[in-house]
mmCIF file of C-alpha atoms in Angstrom:
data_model
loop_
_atom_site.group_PDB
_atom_site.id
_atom_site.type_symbol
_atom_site.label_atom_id
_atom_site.label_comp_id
_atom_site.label_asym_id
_atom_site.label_seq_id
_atom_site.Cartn_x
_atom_site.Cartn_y
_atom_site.Cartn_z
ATOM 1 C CA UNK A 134 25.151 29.341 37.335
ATOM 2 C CA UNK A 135 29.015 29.431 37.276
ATOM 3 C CA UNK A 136 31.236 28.778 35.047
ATOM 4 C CA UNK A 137 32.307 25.634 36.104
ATOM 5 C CA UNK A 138 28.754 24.012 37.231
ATOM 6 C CA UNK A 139 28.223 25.605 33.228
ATOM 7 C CA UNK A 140 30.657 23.702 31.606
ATOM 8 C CA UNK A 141 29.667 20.536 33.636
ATOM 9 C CA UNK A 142 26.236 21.277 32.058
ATOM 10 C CA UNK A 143 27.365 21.794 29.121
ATOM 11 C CA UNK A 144 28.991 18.251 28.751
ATOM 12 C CA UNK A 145 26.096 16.594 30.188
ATOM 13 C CA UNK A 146 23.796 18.333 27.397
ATOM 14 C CA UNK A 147 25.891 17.892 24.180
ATOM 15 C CA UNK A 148 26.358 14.151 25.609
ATOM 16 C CA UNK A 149 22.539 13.757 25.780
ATOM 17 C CA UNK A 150 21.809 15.486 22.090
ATOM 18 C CA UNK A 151 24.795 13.077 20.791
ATOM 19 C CA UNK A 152 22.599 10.234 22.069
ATOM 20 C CA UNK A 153 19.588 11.679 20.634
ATOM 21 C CA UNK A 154 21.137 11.976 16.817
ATOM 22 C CA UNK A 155 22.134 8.070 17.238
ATOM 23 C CA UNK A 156 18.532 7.925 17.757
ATOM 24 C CA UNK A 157 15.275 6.822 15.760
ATOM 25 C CA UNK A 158 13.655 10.510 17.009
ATOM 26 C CA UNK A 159 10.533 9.925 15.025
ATOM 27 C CA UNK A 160 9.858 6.269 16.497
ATOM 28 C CA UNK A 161 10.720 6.812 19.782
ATOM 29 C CA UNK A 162 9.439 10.416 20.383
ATOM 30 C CA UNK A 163 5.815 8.710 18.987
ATOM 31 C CA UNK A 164 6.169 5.988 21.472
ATOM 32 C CA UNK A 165 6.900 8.544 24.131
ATOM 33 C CA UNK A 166 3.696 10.448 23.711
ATOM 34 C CA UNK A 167 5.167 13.582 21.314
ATOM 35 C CA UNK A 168 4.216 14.711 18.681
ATOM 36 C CA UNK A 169 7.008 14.504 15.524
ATOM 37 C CA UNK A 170 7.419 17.695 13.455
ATOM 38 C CA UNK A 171 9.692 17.218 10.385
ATOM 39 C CA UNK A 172 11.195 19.570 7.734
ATOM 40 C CA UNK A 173 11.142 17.540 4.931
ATOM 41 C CA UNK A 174 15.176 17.186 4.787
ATOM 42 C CA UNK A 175 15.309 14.376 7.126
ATOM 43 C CA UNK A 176 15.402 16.413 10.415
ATOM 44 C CA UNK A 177 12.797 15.904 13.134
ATOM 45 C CA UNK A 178 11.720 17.738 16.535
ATOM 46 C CA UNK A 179 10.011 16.178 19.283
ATOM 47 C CA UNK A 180 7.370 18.275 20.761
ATOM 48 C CA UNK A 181 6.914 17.107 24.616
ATOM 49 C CA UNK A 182 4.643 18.306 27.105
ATOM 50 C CA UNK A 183 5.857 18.621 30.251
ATOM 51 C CA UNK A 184 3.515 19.935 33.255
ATOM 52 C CA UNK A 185 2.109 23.239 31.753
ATOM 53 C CA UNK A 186 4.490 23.865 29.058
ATOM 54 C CA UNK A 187 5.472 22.450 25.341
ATOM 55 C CA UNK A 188 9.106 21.665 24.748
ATOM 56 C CA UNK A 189 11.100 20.343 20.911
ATOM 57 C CA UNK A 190 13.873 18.230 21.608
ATOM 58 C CA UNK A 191 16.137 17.266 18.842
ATOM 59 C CA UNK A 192 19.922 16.547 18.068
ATOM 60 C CA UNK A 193 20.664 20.260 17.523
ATOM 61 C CA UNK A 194 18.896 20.907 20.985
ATOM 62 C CA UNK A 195 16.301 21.409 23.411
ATOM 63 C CA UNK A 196 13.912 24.471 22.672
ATOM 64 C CA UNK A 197 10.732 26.246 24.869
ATOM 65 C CA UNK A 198 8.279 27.673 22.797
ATOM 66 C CA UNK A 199 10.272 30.639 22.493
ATOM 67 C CA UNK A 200 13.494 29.700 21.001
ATOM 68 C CA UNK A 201 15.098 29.409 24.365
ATOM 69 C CA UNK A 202 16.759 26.584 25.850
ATOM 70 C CA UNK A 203 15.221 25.838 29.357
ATOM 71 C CA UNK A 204 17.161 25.159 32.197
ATOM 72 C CA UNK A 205 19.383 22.031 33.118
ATOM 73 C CA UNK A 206 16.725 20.146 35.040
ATOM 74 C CA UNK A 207 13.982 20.468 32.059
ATOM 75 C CA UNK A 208 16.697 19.630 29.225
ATOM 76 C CA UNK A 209 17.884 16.948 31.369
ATOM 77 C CA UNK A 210 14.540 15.512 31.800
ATOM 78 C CA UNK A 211 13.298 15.604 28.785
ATOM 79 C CA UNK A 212 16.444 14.107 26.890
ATOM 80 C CA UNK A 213 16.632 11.083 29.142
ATOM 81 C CA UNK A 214 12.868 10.545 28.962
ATOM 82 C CA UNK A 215 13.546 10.024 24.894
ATOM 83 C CA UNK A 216 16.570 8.154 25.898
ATOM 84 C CA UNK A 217 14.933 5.742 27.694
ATOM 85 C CA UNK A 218 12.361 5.127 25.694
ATOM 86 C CA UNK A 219 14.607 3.862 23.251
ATOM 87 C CA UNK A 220 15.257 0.878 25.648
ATOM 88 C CA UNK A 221 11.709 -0.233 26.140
ATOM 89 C CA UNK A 222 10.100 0.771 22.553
ATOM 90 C CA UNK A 223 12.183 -2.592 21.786
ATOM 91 C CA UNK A 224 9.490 -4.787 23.539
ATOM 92 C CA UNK A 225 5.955 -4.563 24.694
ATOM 93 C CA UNK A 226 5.512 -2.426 27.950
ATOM 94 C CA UNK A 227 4.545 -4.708 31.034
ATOM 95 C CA UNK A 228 0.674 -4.219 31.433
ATOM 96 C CA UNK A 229 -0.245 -0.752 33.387
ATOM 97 C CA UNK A 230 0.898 -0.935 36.842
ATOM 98 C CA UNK A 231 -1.697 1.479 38.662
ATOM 99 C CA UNK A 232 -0.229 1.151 42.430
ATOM 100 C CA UNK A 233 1.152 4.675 43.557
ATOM 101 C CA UNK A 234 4.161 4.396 45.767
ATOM 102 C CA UNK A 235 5.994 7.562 47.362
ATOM 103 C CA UNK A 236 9.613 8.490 46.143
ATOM 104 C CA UNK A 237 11.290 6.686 48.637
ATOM 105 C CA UNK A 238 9.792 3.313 47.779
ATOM 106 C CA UNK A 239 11.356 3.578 43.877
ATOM 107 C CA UNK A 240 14.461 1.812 43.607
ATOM 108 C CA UNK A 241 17.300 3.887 42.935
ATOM 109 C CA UNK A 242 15.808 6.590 45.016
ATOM 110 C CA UNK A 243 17.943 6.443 47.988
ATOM 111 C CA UNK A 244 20.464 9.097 48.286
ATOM 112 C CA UNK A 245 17.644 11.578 46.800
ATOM 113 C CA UNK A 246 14.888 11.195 49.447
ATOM 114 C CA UNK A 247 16.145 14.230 51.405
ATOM 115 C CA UNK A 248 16.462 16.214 47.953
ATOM 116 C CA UNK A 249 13.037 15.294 46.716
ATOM 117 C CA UNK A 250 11.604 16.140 50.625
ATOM 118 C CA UNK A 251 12.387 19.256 50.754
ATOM 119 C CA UNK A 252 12.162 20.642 47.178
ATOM 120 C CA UNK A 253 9.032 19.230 46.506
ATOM 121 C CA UNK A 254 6.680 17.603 49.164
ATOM 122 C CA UNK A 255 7.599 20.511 51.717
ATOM 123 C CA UNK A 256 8.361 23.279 49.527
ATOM 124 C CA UNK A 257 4.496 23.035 48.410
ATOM 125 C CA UNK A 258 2.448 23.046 51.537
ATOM 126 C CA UNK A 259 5.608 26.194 52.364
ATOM 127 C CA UNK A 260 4.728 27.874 49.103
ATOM 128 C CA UNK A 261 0.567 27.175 50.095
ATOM 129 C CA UNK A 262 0.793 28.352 53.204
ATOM 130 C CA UNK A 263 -2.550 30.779 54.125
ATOM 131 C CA UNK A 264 -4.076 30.185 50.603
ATOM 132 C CA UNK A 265 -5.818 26.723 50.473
ATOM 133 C CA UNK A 266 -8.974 29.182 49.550
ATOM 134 C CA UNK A 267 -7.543 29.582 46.446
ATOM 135 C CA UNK A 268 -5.597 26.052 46.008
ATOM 136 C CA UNK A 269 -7.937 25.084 42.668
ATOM 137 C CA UNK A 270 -6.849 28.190 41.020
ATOM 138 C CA UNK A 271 -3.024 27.757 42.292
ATOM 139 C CA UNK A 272 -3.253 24.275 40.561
ATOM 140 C CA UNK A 273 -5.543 24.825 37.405
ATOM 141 C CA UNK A 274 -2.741 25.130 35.313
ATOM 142 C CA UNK A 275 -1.880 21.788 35.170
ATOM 143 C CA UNK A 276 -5.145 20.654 34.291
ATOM 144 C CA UNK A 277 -4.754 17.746 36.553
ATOM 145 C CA UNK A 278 -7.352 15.245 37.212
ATOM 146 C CA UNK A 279 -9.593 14.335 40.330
ATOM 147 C CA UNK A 280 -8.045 10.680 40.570
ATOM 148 C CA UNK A 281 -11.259 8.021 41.369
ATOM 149 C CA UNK A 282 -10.218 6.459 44.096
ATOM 150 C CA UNK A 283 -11.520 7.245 47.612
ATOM 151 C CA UNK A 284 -8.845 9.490 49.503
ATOM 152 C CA UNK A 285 -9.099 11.371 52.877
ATOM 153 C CA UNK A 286 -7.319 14.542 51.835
ATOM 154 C CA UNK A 287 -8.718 17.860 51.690
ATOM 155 C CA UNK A 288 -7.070 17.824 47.561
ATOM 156 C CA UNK A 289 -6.533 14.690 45.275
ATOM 157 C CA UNK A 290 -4.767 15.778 42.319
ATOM 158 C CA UNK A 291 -3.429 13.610 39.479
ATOM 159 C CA UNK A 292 -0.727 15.624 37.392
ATOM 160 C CA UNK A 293 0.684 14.613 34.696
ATOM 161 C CA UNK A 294 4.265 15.892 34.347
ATOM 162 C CA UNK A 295 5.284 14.048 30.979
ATOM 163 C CA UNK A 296 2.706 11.662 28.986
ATOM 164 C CA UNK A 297 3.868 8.731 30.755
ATOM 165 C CA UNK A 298 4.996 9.626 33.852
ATOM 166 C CA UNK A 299 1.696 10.800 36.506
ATOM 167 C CA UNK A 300 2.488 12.577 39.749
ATOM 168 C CA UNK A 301 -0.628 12.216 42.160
ATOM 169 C CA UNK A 302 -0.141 15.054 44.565
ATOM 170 C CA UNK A 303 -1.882 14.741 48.083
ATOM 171 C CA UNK A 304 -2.189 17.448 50.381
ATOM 172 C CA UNK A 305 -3.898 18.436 53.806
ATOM 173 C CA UNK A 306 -4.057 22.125 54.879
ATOM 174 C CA UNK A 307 -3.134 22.809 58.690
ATOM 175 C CA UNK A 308 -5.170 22.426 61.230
ATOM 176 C CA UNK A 309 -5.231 23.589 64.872
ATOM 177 C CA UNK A 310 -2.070 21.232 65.666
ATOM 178 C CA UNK A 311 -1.231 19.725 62.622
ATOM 179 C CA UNK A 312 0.835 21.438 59.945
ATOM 180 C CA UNK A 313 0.245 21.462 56.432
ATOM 181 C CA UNK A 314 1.412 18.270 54.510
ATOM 182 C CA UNK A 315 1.544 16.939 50.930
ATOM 183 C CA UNK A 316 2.293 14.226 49.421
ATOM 184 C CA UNK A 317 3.709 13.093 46.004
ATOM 185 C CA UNK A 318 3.037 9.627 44.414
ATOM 186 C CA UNK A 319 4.298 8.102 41.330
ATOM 187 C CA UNK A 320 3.456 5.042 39.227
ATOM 188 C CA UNK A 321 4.856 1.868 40.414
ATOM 189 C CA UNK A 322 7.060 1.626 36.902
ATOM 190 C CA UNK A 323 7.994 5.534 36.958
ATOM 191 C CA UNK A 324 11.530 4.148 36.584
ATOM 192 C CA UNK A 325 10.893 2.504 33.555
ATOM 193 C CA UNK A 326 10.719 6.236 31.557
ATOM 194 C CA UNK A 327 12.562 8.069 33.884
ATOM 195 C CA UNK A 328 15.483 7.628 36.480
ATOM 196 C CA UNK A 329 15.416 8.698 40.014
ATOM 197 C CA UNK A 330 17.771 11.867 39.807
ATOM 198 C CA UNK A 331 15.092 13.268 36.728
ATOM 199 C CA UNK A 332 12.024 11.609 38.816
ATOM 200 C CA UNK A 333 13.473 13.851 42.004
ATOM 201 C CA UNK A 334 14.153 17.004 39.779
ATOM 202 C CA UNK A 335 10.165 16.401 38.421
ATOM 203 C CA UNK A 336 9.485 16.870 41.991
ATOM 204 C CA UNK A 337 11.705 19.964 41.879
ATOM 205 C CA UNK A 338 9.814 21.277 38.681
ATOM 206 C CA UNK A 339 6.120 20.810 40.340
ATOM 207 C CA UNK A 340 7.123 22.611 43.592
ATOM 208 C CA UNK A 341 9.144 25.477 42.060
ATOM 209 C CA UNK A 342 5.367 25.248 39.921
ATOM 210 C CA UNK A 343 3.187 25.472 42.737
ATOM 211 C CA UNK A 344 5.654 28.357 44.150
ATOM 212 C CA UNK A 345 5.339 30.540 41.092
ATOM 213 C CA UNK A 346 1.582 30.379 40.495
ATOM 214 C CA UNK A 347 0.738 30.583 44.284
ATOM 215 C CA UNK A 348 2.818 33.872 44.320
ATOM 216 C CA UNK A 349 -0.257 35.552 41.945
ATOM 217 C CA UNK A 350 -2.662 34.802 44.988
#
């Protein structure tokens, strides 16, 4: 990262944990499906699973389970998922929507498509290529679900990549003229907890994902 595209960051993040102190952590954080830890003095952490990790998100920052802060994309993420909440804790959420609808369909998703194409429904089957064999394996980290609904794909995966926000991934290996192909669906009200730029860079997250573990096959 240079120092510019830093120091960009850098605004964008202490903006975020400025919005976060302003904040009812405990209540919204609950809401959002974390769990609150609290010291006691007043100060509270949000501990947030997202895909196969655990991240604390408070005012003075956004933490791994190491004492590191991830990387723009996951602090990003996970600050404006507790942001947002804080705009529909205020009211009852709409009763569950289950339709899944690709990327393109969501509403602010327009100038993203191309992003969210290629970083995450082709860098997967790209990052698969050769090892369907061992696809279960590749994908048992996120302890995803087998989704009950009657799909022709050769894997139905539901994932969840924060407690509110499912990703059901599709995917067909190649056959003799047909390339590999996969497919990412979201929740018809995904942009109620999250907005299309953090919705796209999920995408990112579960593709660089799939890269990683595939590359220990």
């Amino acid at each position: 990262m240079n120092a510019q595209v830093s120091e960009v960051f850098d605004q964008h993040y202490n903006a975020y944990l400025a919005q976060l102190a302003n904040l009812d952590l405990a209540a919204i954080g609950t809401v959002a499906g974390g769990q609150i830890h609290a010291d006691g003095r007043g100060n509270v952490r949000v501990a947030i699973p997202y895909f196969n990790s655990r991240y604390f998100v408070s005012p003075d920052g956004v933490e791994n389970e190491s004492g590191g802060r991830p990387g723009y994309d996951t602090c990003t993420i996970l600050c404006r998922y507790l942001i947002m909440a804080a705009t529909w804790i205020q009211s009852p959420l709409p009763p569950g929507i289950p339709e899944w609808v690709n990327f393109r369909d969501l509403k602010d998703s327009g100038p993203l498509t191309v992003y969210f194409r290629d970083n995450a429904e082709a860098a997967i089957p790209n990052a698969l290529g050769g090892k369907e064999e061992g696809l279960s394996a590749i994908l048992a980290p996120f302890k995803g679900q087998i989704p009950d609904m009657n799909l022709q794909y050769d894997l139905a995966l539901e994932i969840t990549a924060l407690p509110r926000v499912p990703m059901l991934l599709l995917y067909n290996a190649a056959e003799p003229g047909f390339p590999a192909s996969c497919s990412i669906l979201f929740r018809k009200n995904v942009e109620t907890f999250l907005d299309a730029e953090c919705i796209a860079m999920a995408g990112y997250r579960l593709g660089t994902l799939v890269k990683v573990f595939s590359s220990e096959f």
